XYZ file of C-alpha atoms in Angstrom:
637
model
C 26.796 9.734 -44.462
C 22.883 9.882 -45.156
C 20.894 12.584 -46.617
C 18.498 14.095 -45.489
C 14.690 12.805 -45.517
C 11.714 14.318 -47.617
C 9.701 13.784 -44.879
C 11.984 14.925 -41.595
C 13.932 17.672 -40.812
C 17.422 18.314 -42.066
C 20.178 17.384 -39.893
C 21.934 20.715 -38.193
C 25.806 20.520 -38.222
C 25.189 19.314 -34.582
C 23.028 16.671 -35.074
C 24.777 15.590 -37.915
C 28.305 15.412 -36.081
C 26.511 12.735 -33.841
C 25.092 10.907 -36.699
C 27.977 9.794 -38.213
C 30.702 9.040 -36.294
C 31.458 5.199 -36.615
C 29.448 2.036 -34.744
C 32.843 1.591 -32.477
C 32.501 5.103 -31.232
C 32.106 6.248 -27.142
C 29.651 8.899 -27.413
C 28.137 11.329 -24.699
C 25.814 13.561 -25.755
C 24.676 16.226 -23.711
C 21.168 17.468 -25.085
C 18.946 20.163 -23.936
C 15.536 20.199 -23.273
C 13.723 20.396 -26.949
C 16.756 20.057 -28.963
C 15.664 17.385 -31.464
C 17.267 14.170 -29.331
C 14.706 12.012 -30.901
C 15.348 12.828 -33.961
C 18.667 12.579 -33.742
C 18.998 9.533 -32.255
C 16.479 7.887 -34.981
C 18.827 9.122 -37.669
C 22.162 7.597 -35.639
C 20.181 4.631 -35.429
C 19.329 4.288 -39.053
C 23.433 4.768 -39.589
C 24.306 2.606 -37.898
C 22.530 -0.257 -39.905
C 22.702 1.600 -42.924
C 25.853 2.486 -43.767
C 26.836 2.646 -47.430
C 30.397 0.919 -46.721
C 28.857 -3.000 -45.756
C 31.798 -3.726 -43.851
C 31.053 -0.358 -41.126
C 26.827 -1.061 -41.051
C 25.563 -3.426 -38.554
C 22.865 -5.610 -38.412
C 19.446 -4.622 -36.482
C 20.370 -7.610 -33.852
C 23.192 -5.936 -33.216
C 22.418 -2.842 -31.994
C 20.265 -2.375 -28.246
C 18.749 1.102 -27.051
C 17.541 1.402 -23.530
C 15.563 4.410 -22.375
C 14.227 5.670 -18.931
C 10.629 4.679 -19.596
C 7.467 3.697 -21.631
C 6.933 6.501 -23.110
C 10.595 7.538 -24.519
C 10.128 4.371 -25.640
C 7.000 4.406 -27.578
C 7.976 8.048 -28.941
C 10.917 6.545 -30.553
C 9.213 3.436 -31.952
C 7.104 6.340 -33.589
C 8.950 8.384 -34.920
C 11.249 5.330 -35.972
C 8.302 3.981 -37.355
C 7.356 7.794 -39.140
C 11.180 9.090 -40.276
C 13.276 5.751 -39.567
C 14.222 3.623 -42.776
C 16.537 0.822 -41.949
C 16.353 1.076 -38.003
C 13.048 -0.422 -37.790
C 14.286 -3.673 -36.358
C 16.186 -1.987 -33.939
C 15.368 -3.594 -30.751
C 14.052 -0.542 -28.035
C 13.656 -0.986 -24.382
C 13.009 0.261 -21.461
C 15.717 -1.047 -18.783
C 12.902 -2.515 -16.861
C 11.763 -4.428 -19.809
C 14.844 -5.271 -20.972
C 16.669 -6.559 -17.500
C 13.547 -9.043 -16.978
C 13.523 -10.218 -20.665
C 17.226 -11.641 -19.577
C 16.426 -12.894 -16.339
C 13.768 -15.440 -18.058
C 16.502 -16.555 -21.067
C 18.873 -16.597 -18.260
C 17.264 -18.007 -15.426
C 13.255 -19.195 -16.562
C 13.087 -21.861 -13.763
C 12.540 -18.461 -11.346
C 9.537 -16.503 -10.942
C 10.363 -13.370 -11.663
C 7.127 -11.851 -12.005
C 6.515 -12.067 -8.364
C 9.554 -9.727 -7.851
C 9.781 -5.738 -7.542
C 11.149 -3.706 -10.386
C 14.601 -3.198 -8.538
C 15.344 -6.535 -7.608
C 15.081 -7.426 -10.721
C 17.069 -5.023 -12.293
C 20.288 -6.145 -9.885
C 19.141 -9.668 -10.596
C 19.977 -8.848 -14.100
C 23.265 -7.188 -13.328
C 24.294 -10.138 -11.809
C 22.983 -11.859 -14.914
C 25.385 -9.745 -16.684
C 28.647 -10.731 -15.263
C 27.948 -14.016 -15.103
C 27.730 -14.033 -19.383
C 23.955 -14.025 -19.894
C 23.873 -11.541 -22.784
C 26.821 -12.801 -24.116
C 24.729 -16.677 -24.811
C 21.605 -14.999 -25.415
C 19.414 -15.132 -28.259
C 21.044 -12.279 -29.679
C 24.685 -12.303 -28.666
C 26.705 -9.728 -26.778
C 25.684 -6.230 -28.683
C 27.973 -4.262 -30.714
C 26.449 -0.859 -30.634
C 24.271 0.309 -27.144
C 22.709 3.624 -27.184
C 21.267 5.128 -23.596
C 18.377 7.345 -23.498
C 17.143 9.753 -20.825
C 20.546 8.916 -19.219
C 20.485 12.100 -16.622
C 17.997 9.276 -15.264
C 19.983 6.424 -14.367
C 20.489 6.572 -10.573
C 20.975 3.540 -8.238
C 21.012 0.361 -9.333
C 20.051 0.609 -13.136
C 23.405 3.451 -13.020
C 25.272 -0.334 -12.104
C 22.970 -1.825 -14.182
C 24.055 -0.110 -17.654
C 27.431 0.419 -16.278
C 27.759 -3.457 -16.030
C 27.038 -3.793 -19.530
C 29.112 -1.603 -20.915
C 32.006 -2.593 -19.317
C 31.467 -6.216 -19.778
C 31.380 -5.403 -23.266
C 34.170 -2.572 -23.406
C 36.453 -3.916 -25.699
C 33.995 -4.657 -28.686
C 31.060 -2.546 -28.189
C 30.110 1.132 -28.990
C 27.882 3.625 -27.626
C 25.672 6.370 -28.021
C 24.867 7.551 -24.764
C 22.181 10.904 -24.503
C 21.084 12.934 -21.747
C 21.103 16.525 -20.267
C 22.213 17.109 -16.081
C 19.956 20.153 -16.316
C 16.851 17.919 -16.287
C 18.205 15.027 -13.815
C 15.322 14.849 -11.648
C 15.001 11.240 -10.003
C 17.795 11.789 -7.773
C 14.801 11.572 -4.890
C 14.950 7.412 -5.737
C 18.288 7.626 -3.588
C 17.136 7.733 -0.135
C 20.435 9.497 2.216
C 20.390 12.534 0.909
C 24.438 12.807 0.818
C 24.155 10.012 -1.772
C 21.595 11.404 -3.521
C 23.894 15.233 -3.843
C 25.847 13.286 -6.141
C 23.825 10.505 -8.250
C 22.590 12.611 -11.397
C 26.344 13.501 -12.414
C 27.616 10.312 -11.179
C 27.399 8.413 -14.593
C 28.535 10.959 -16.714
C 31.586 11.443 -14.430
C 32.125 7.460 -15.240
C 31.577 7.423 -18.094
C 34.503 10.285 -18.566
C 36.883 8.720 -16.595
C 36.423 4.859 -18.056
C 36.895 6.134 -21.168
C 40.025 7.682 -22.640
C 38.825 7.863 -26.595
C 34.949 9.008 -25.172
C 33.665 11.198 -27.639
C 31.310 14.591 -25.689
C 29.285 16.532 -28.182
C 26.570 19.077 -27.609
C 23.100 19.712 -28.863
C 21.971 23.307 -28.261
C 19.500 24.776 -30.427
C 15.941 24.382 -29.103
C 13.491 23.245 -31.599
C 10.560 22.752 -29.406
C 9.456 26.293 -28.117
C 7.460 28.061 -30.366
C 7.103 31.707 -28.192
C 9.192 33.588 -25.954
C 7.057 32.011 -22.903
C 7.885 28.680 -23.979
C 11.284 29.763 -24.093
C 11.722 31.339 -20.853
C 13.471 29.058 -19.056
C 15.761 27.854 -21.468
C 18.696 30.721 -20.546
C 19.092 29.023 -17.121
C 19.599 25.229 -18.843
C 23.694 25.586 -18.526
C 23.780 26.275 -14.852
C 21.692 23.501 -14.003
C 23.867 21.658 -15.961
C 26.902 22.699 -14.253
C 25.105 22.392 -10.631
C 26.773 18.813 -9.635
C 31.207 20.484 -10.318
C 30.584 22.054 -7.084
C 29.022 19.996 -4.718
C 30.050 22.370 -1.524
C 28.199 25.034 -2.882
C 25.366 23.109 -4.908
C 22.494 23.654 -2.235
C 22.711 27.824 -2.257
C 23.421 28.102 -6.034
C 20.449 25.347 -6.699
C 18.444 27.623 -4.278
C 19.774 30.323 -6.020
C 18.473 28.876 -9.091
C 15.643 27.593 -7.871
C 14.237 31.633 -7.015
C 14.932 32.912 -10.581
C 13.049 30.085 -12.267
C 10.418 30.730 -9.847
C 10.108 34.424 -10.388
C 10.441 33.828 -14.484
C 7.470 32.184 -13.826
C 5.586 34.052 -11.661
C 5.763 36.752 -14.448
C 4.341 34.611 -16.732
C 0.521 35.345 -16.964
C -1.500 33.728 -14.557
C -4.812 31.757 -14.742
C -5.647 32.406 -11.199
C -7.121 29.808 -9.806
C -7.985 26.255 -11.776
C -11.689 26.020 -10.655
C -12.189 29.255 -11.651
C -14.561 29.491 -14.616
C -12.166 31.386 -16.889
C -9.522 28.899 -16.091
C -12.164 25.930 -16.626
C -13.551 27.379 -20.071
C -9.950 27.716 -21.262
C -8.643 23.735 -20.442
C -12.524 22.841 -22.273
C -11.678 24.690 -25.734
C -8.237 24.342 -26.169
C -8.403 22.441 -29.131
C -4.585 21.522 -28.392
C -2.306 19.228 -26.487
C -2.259 20.453 -23.053
C -1.020 19.498 -19.806
C -1.018 20.697 -15.955
C 1.942 19.799 -14.343
C 2.880 19.471 -10.271
C 5.017 18.561 -8.264
C 3.750 15.257 -6.476
C 1.121 12.813 -6.776
C -0.833 14.819 -3.888
C -1.284 17.553 -6.141
C -2.208 15.321 -8.938
C -5.081 13.725 -7.506
C -6.194 16.889 -6.396
C -6.457 18.494 -9.500
C -7.955 15.237 -10.938
C -10.897 15.388 -8.458
C -11.100 18.689 -9.381
C -11.536 19.174 -12.962
C -14.072 15.690 -13.186
C -15.861 17.782 -10.632
C -16.122 20.023 -13.241
C -16.677 18.213 -16.222
C -13.425 18.612 -17.614
C -12.436 15.389 -19.909
C -8.369 14.380 -18.692
C -6.059 11.405 -18.366
C -4.122 11.272 -14.806
C -0.793 10.538 -15.997
C 0.238 6.848 -14.331
C 3.485 5.856 -13.061
C 6.375 5.021 -15.531
C 6.680 1.778 -14.336
C 3.064 1.115 -14.425
C 2.424 -1.200 -17.660
C -1.240 -2.013 -18.314
C -2.258 -4.037 -20.951
C -4.512 -3.074 -23.104
C -8.362 -4.830 -23.138
C -8.147 -6.133 -26.526
C -5.906 -8.714 -26.376
C -8.037 -10.644 -23.464
C -10.455 -9.965 -26.252
C -8.385 -11.072 -29.016
C -7.709 -14.650 -27.227
C -11.360 -14.914 -25.895
C -12.408 -14.790 -29.986
C -9.521 -17.012 -31.393
C -10.504 -19.987 -32.307
C -7.374 -22.177 -32.877
C -3.712 -21.973 -31.805
C -2.584 -19.973 -34.421
C -3.697 -16.370 -36.243
C -2.576 -15.952 -39.648
C -2.846 -12.008 -40.472
C -5.986 -11.501 -42.550
C -7.744 -14.138 -39.358
C -5.599 -11.822 -36.579
C -6.896 -8.571 -38.603
C -10.480 -10.034 -38.830
C -10.473 -10.275 -35.096
C -9.536 -6.905 -34.344
C -11.956 -5.301 -36.905
C -14.445 -6.908 -34.301
C -13.270 -5.323 -31.617
C -14.054 -1.894 -30.595
C -10.709 -0.642 -30.150
C -9.412 2.663 -28.257
C -8.298 5.615 -30.389
C -4.517 5.400 -31.793
C -4.397 1.608 -32.279
C -3.242 0.598 -35.519
C -4.200 -2.704 -36.522
C -0.987 -3.635 -38.832
C 1.346 -2.930 -36.188
C -0.369 -4.650 -33.740
C -0.297 -7.633 -36.333
C 3.945 -7.068 -36.644
C 4.749 -6.287 -33.313
C 2.438 -9.402 -31.691
C 4.463 -11.864 -34.861
C 7.524 -11.005 -33.808
C 6.421 -11.469 -30.296
C 5.905 -15.029 -30.917
C 7.952 -15.311 -33.753
C 8.983 -19.249 -32.737
C 5.970 -19.823 -34.039
C 6.911 -20.043 -37.912
C 6.280 -17.150 -39.983
C 3.159 -15.565 -40.702
C 1.704 -16.731 -37.934
C 1.443 -15.536 -34.050
C 0.695 -18.200 -31.452
C -2.452 -17.312 -29.379
C -1.041 -19.056 -26.182
C 2.003 -17.309 -26.390
C 0.265 -14.174 -26.449
C -1.645 -15.267 -23.269
C 2.112 -16.284 -21.793
C 3.406 -12.641 -22.656
C 0.546 -10.748 -20.442
C 1.087 -13.585 -17.563
C 4.985 -13.236 -17.445
C 4.663 -9.325 -17.817
C 6.737 -9.328 -20.791
C 3.531 -7.588 -23.427
C 5.384 -5.374 -25.377
C 5.673 -2.002 -24.434
C 4.756 -0.600 -27.517
C 1.704 -1.718 -27.573
C 0.711 -1.137 -24.035
C -2.111 1.182 -22.929
C -1.745 4.879 -25.160
C -2.864 6.991 -22.789
C -4.146 8.557 -25.366
C -6.177 12.141 -24.033
C -6.466 15.748 -25.248
C -5.483 17.447 -21.570
C -3.962 15.363 -19.375
C -3.028 15.919 -15.565
C 0.766 14.661 -14.677
C 3.864 15.525 -12.153
C 6.975 16.644 -13.245
C 8.058 13.525 -13.135
C 5.540 11.808 -15.010
C 6.176 13.701 -18.071
C 9.488 13.872 -18.172
C 10.325 13.253 -22.320
C 6.990 14.659 -23.248
C 5.537 18.217 -24.918
C 2.590 19.669 -25.034
C 1.394 22.610 -26.874
C -0.169 24.596 -23.836
C 0.982 23.729 -20.083
C -0.512 24.939 -16.422
C 2.373 24.716 -13.764
C 1.000 25.008 -10.683
C 2.828 28.083 -8.737
C 5.287 26.661 -7.088
C 6.620 27.452 -3.568
C 9.835 28.871 -2.648
C 12.720 26.585 -1.378
C 11.999 27.998 2.333
C 8.545 26.889 1.982
C 9.245 23.614 0.751
C 11.745 23.417 3.857
C 9.411 23.871 6.199
C 6.793 21.690 4.739
C 9.356 18.353 3.555
C 12.620 17.547 5.804
C 15.801 16.733 3.538
C 14.105 18.634 0.427
C 16.642 18.367 -2.160
C 16.852 21.551 -3.222
C 19.197 20.372 -6.496
C 16.237 18.452 -7.901
C 13.599 21.502 -7.023
C 15.753 23.583 -9.016
C 15.899 20.821 -12.064
C 11.936 19.343 -11.814
C 10.594 23.405 -11.837
C 13.050 23.691 -15.163
C 11.743 20.351 -16.713
C 8.410 21.642 -15.950
C 8.724 25.621 -17.029
C 10.004 23.328 -20.609
C 7.378 20.917 -21.851
C 5.722 23.725 -23.476
C 5.707 24.907 -27.098
C 4.045 27.977 -27.385
C 1.815 28.364 -24.433
C 3.030 28.240 -20.295
C 0.928 30.041 -17.936
C 0.898 29.346 -14.021
C -1.939 28.719 -12.122
C -3.048 28.310 -8.187
C -3.821 24.940 -7.245
C -6.266 23.153 -4.826
C -6.102 22.529 -1.404
C -4.258 19.655 -0.487
C -3.193 19.966 3.632
C -5.986 17.427 4.167
C -4.774 14.515 1.776
C -1.965 13.009 3.669
C 0.592 9.746 3.151
C -0.078 6.129 4.924
C 3.324 5.218 5.292
C 3.066 1.769 5.324
C 0.394 1.210 2.256
C 2.530 4.146 0.681
C -1.299 5.302 -0.148
C -2.759 9.210 0.149
C -5.666 9.542 2.533
C -8.153 12.017 3.235
C -7.124 13.122 6.854
C -8.968 15.809 9.005
C -7.564 18.277 11.990
C -7.187 15.363 14.539
C -5.320 13.028 13.500
C -7.496 9.816 13.635
C -9.822 11.270 11.215
C -10.078 9.203 8.173
C -12.007 10.446 4.950
C -11.771 8.972 2.125
C -8.603 6.586 0.416
C -6.186 6.777 -2.893
C -6.935 3.943 -5.695
C -3.790 2.595 -6.726
C -3.436 -0.623 -9.716
C -4.051 -4.408 -8.318
C -6.553 -2.346 -6.206
C -9.302 -4.776 -8.459
C -9.580 -8.415 -7.642
C -7.929 -10.090 -10.598
C -7.687 -14.389 -9.792
C -11.413 -14.723 -11.368
C -12.894 -12.790 -14.162
C -15.587 -10.022 -13.095
C -19.003 -11.901 -12.500
C -18.075 -14.637 -12.749
C -20.157 -15.129 -9.333
C -22.850 -12.146 -9.720
C -25.922 -13.341 -10.079
C -28.042 -12.165 -12.785
C -25.053 -11.453 -15.323
C -22.302 -14.105 -16.473
C -18.348 -12.744 -16.992
C -19.055 -12.878 -20.500
C -21.764 -10.059 -20.632
C -19.806 -8.410 -18.080
C -16.644 -8.413 -20.377
C -19.370 -7.462 -23.305
C -20.576 -4.317 -20.876
C -17.311 -3.342 -19.715
C -15.980 -2.724 -23.164
C -19.337 -1.602 -24.527
C -20.230 1.249 -21.375
C -17.238 1.785 -19.349
C -14.665 4.546 -20.790
C -11.774 6.348 -18.865
C -12.797 8.930 -16.808
C -15.828 7.263 -15.635
C -17.453 7.677 -12.017
C -16.929 4.036 -10.405
C -17.981 3.228 -6.452
C -16.853 0.839 -4.096
C -19.823 0.030 -2.482
C -19.663 -2.551 0.852
C -21.222 -6.057 0.513
C -21.620 -7.279 3.704
C -20.143 -5.028 7.011
C -17.868 -8.214 8.515
C -14.157 -8.590 7.257
C -13.229 -11.128 5.279
C -10.166 -11.971 7.436
C -7.807 -11.430 9.828
C -6.450 -8.119 8.964
C -8.521 -6.966 6.189
C -11.433 -5.038 5.561
C -15.264 -6.434 4.364
C -15.772 -7.065 0.787
C -16.691 -4.242 -1.920
C -17.635 -4.270 -4.777
C -17.538 -1.745 -7.610
C -20.027 -0.751 -9.352
C -20.372 1.636 -12.424
C -23.921 3.195 -13.230
C -25.432 0.792 -10.808
C -23.889 -2.736 -12.276
C -21.422 -4.731 -10.949
C -18.267 -4.370 -12.484
C -15.714 -6.023 -10.278
C -14.932 -6.433 -7.041
C -11.665 -5.160 -4.083
C -9.038 -7.189 -4.138
C -7.113 -9.024 -1.206
C -4.320 -5.841 -1.007
C -7.359 -3.114 -1.192
C -8.610 -5.145 1.932
C -5.512 -4.953 3.268
C -4.787 -1.442 2.960
C -7.926 -0.342 3.615
C -7.729 -2.159 7.037
C -3.826 -0.651 7.562
C -5.491 3.196 7.046
C -8.259 2.759 9.355
C -7.699 0.874 12.187
C -5.336 3.430 14.000
C -4.969 1.691 16.960
C -5.195 -2.212 17.958
C -8.702 -1.229 20.359
C -9.940 1.204 17.399
C -13.532 0.081 16.232
C -13.592 0.766 12.836
C -16.578 2.451 10.876
C -15.984 0.873 7.659
C -17.208 3.289 4.687
C -20.384 1.836 3.363
C -19.635 3.551 0.342
C -16.313 5.063 -1.190
C -17.153 7.639 -3.600
C -15.047 9.946 -6.501
C -13.116 6.726 -7.773
C -12.490 6.823 -11.674
C -11.629 3.958 -14.609
C -8.509 5.431 -15.204
C -8.746 2.188 -18.129
C -9.454 -1.330 -19.280
C -7.304 -3.775 -19.089
C -6.069 -7.273 -20.149
C -5.338 -9.126 -16.944
C -4.013 -12.929 -16.539
C -5.544 -15.470 -13.840
C -6.155 -18.947 -13.386
C -6.899 -20.704 -16.841
C -9.471 -23.133 -14.515
C -11.270 -19.765 -14.170
C -11.394 -18.221 -17.177
C -12.787 -21.556 -18.771
C -15.082 -22.033 -16.252
C -16.590 -18.437 -16.748
C -16.917 -19.136 -20.629
C -13.992 -17.120 -21.762
C -11.800 -19.678 -23.184
C -8.315 -21.372 -21.881
C -6.203 -18.712 -22.158
C -6.462 -17.459 -18.339
C -6.520 -13.305 -19.731
C -9.788 -11.210 -19.504
C -10.725 -7.778 -19.504
C -10.984 -6.229 -15.817
C -11.430 -2.435 -15.285
C -8.474 -0.394 -13.475
C -9.547 2.600 -11.016
C -7.325 5.564 -9.933
C -8.235 8.809 -7.877
C -8.663 9.572 -4.192
C -11.852 8.620 -2.878
C -14.359 9.697 -0.395
C -15.974 7.573 2.453
C -19.514 7.619 2.371
C -20.531 6.458 6.003
C -24.643 7.877 6.492
C -25.686 9.246 9.227
C -22.578 7.973 11.891
C -20.179 10.503 10.622
C -21.733 12.115 8.349
C -21.911 11.523 3.980
C -19.151 12.930 2.213
C -17.348 14.903 5.378
C -13.961 16.331 4.897
């Protein structure tokens, strides 16, 4: 049994019951919103690897912890670093990251970076069945911890079920989740299948393990005010939705209506672009989130806030993993094949680092990731391979540090803020008019999740008009439309829209790639305005638009990728005979972050950036507006 730590809250009786079970227990923990789940998991891990009985204690390498998102993984690792004792060497990864690493070890000759996330998950499931985990570097796990288990649907659910089933005779597990917060059913296209996905994994556990222990964490530690506790009483009813499949939609509609009524009874900040609301967002000293139903709303909210000078971050997709820019600069400055700790820290001290980056933590993590080099060294080339192969450690990923965040509810999953503004939700009837096959239980759970992110203040606010922001289904991008279906006035920027095969500035007159790298680090900041400017009006190739340069303060810092040119062509080409008036500029875009990207080693060397094949490139975000000049009217739409 572990005594309470002096620097963290003592365990409640409910939490201690979870922590004290032996390593071979099969445990399902229902953890309500704000119930101290992460704190309990950290103490559970400490108990597993630090049991007072040596016969019961596991090695750190025998414990595998998997969670749904990078944010959840980072939060868990941060808590372990701050409050954990013996669990600091335990593996904590996202499902996608673990699956990818498993495939690279099992089938090193395959080009896994070219495969999509879902395809890799399916391949990893097959690899588990074929014994890839058993013969892996660390061997079969003795205990598996699954976090955010309610979001396991489809292929990821199959992966975890296969993993647990493979080692059911020798492996314990701790599964933590909450059916009331299961909001990723939308990943299942078929409405009939979707209805049963949220509780399907929990049902599988209950029917597969006769010795399953079920415990509950019911006390809320997050909500500090009556407003923040507004939705909590409805959590148990949401958890029970899946128990009555025949009446699930009607019950969910009633719950959504009750949640909506409770939210609308709270203080209303009015219009998001109202002076009072904008001043409140600028002046609030704590953490704050504006939560939206979907990414279309999030893009519109972000644009509005930028127009009014409100600094914020637009939260990325959970599968989006930019490698921070300092990695490329570190490798460029490295003059040897390996780095000692002192040299590593010396080089990092020369690089302007973003807030929150801890050099010692960077050293420890990269040393562990390249540990085959030898003790006390980081293999420089191996770090470059981590970037190129998509295996860069999640815990060192771009932190998205911002006081004010604009996010969809789904991307804010598992997070909490001092103040939360929820865009005033439509009723189920209104949503059903706008969306075919509406997932009513999913809507109810998403609204519950939104309303349980706040520690103190919870408000609702009227969002901007999004009626003319539409989805282009072939490309998946949002675009600005008009009243006529052929009208196009802007397009969304997404990851990968900036050319990566060569360093920015490689072919620009009057500058160099090295100078562009320095400019990016010293002058380009998240949230800065950028413009895509047409270089010339001739399409680059069949099915592509003309080339566009990325401009920051009248300086070229990159160019549009082939993917962007193809998608712009697809959005603009209404029909085969359509005469496209390509926009001279696409304005209103923003720097999301600076990231380390991988390209050709020769391209990097020829540009004077070393032979590691990595460099800094800007990543852009937002939904831009076309400027076509007199023909279409500047900034129309």
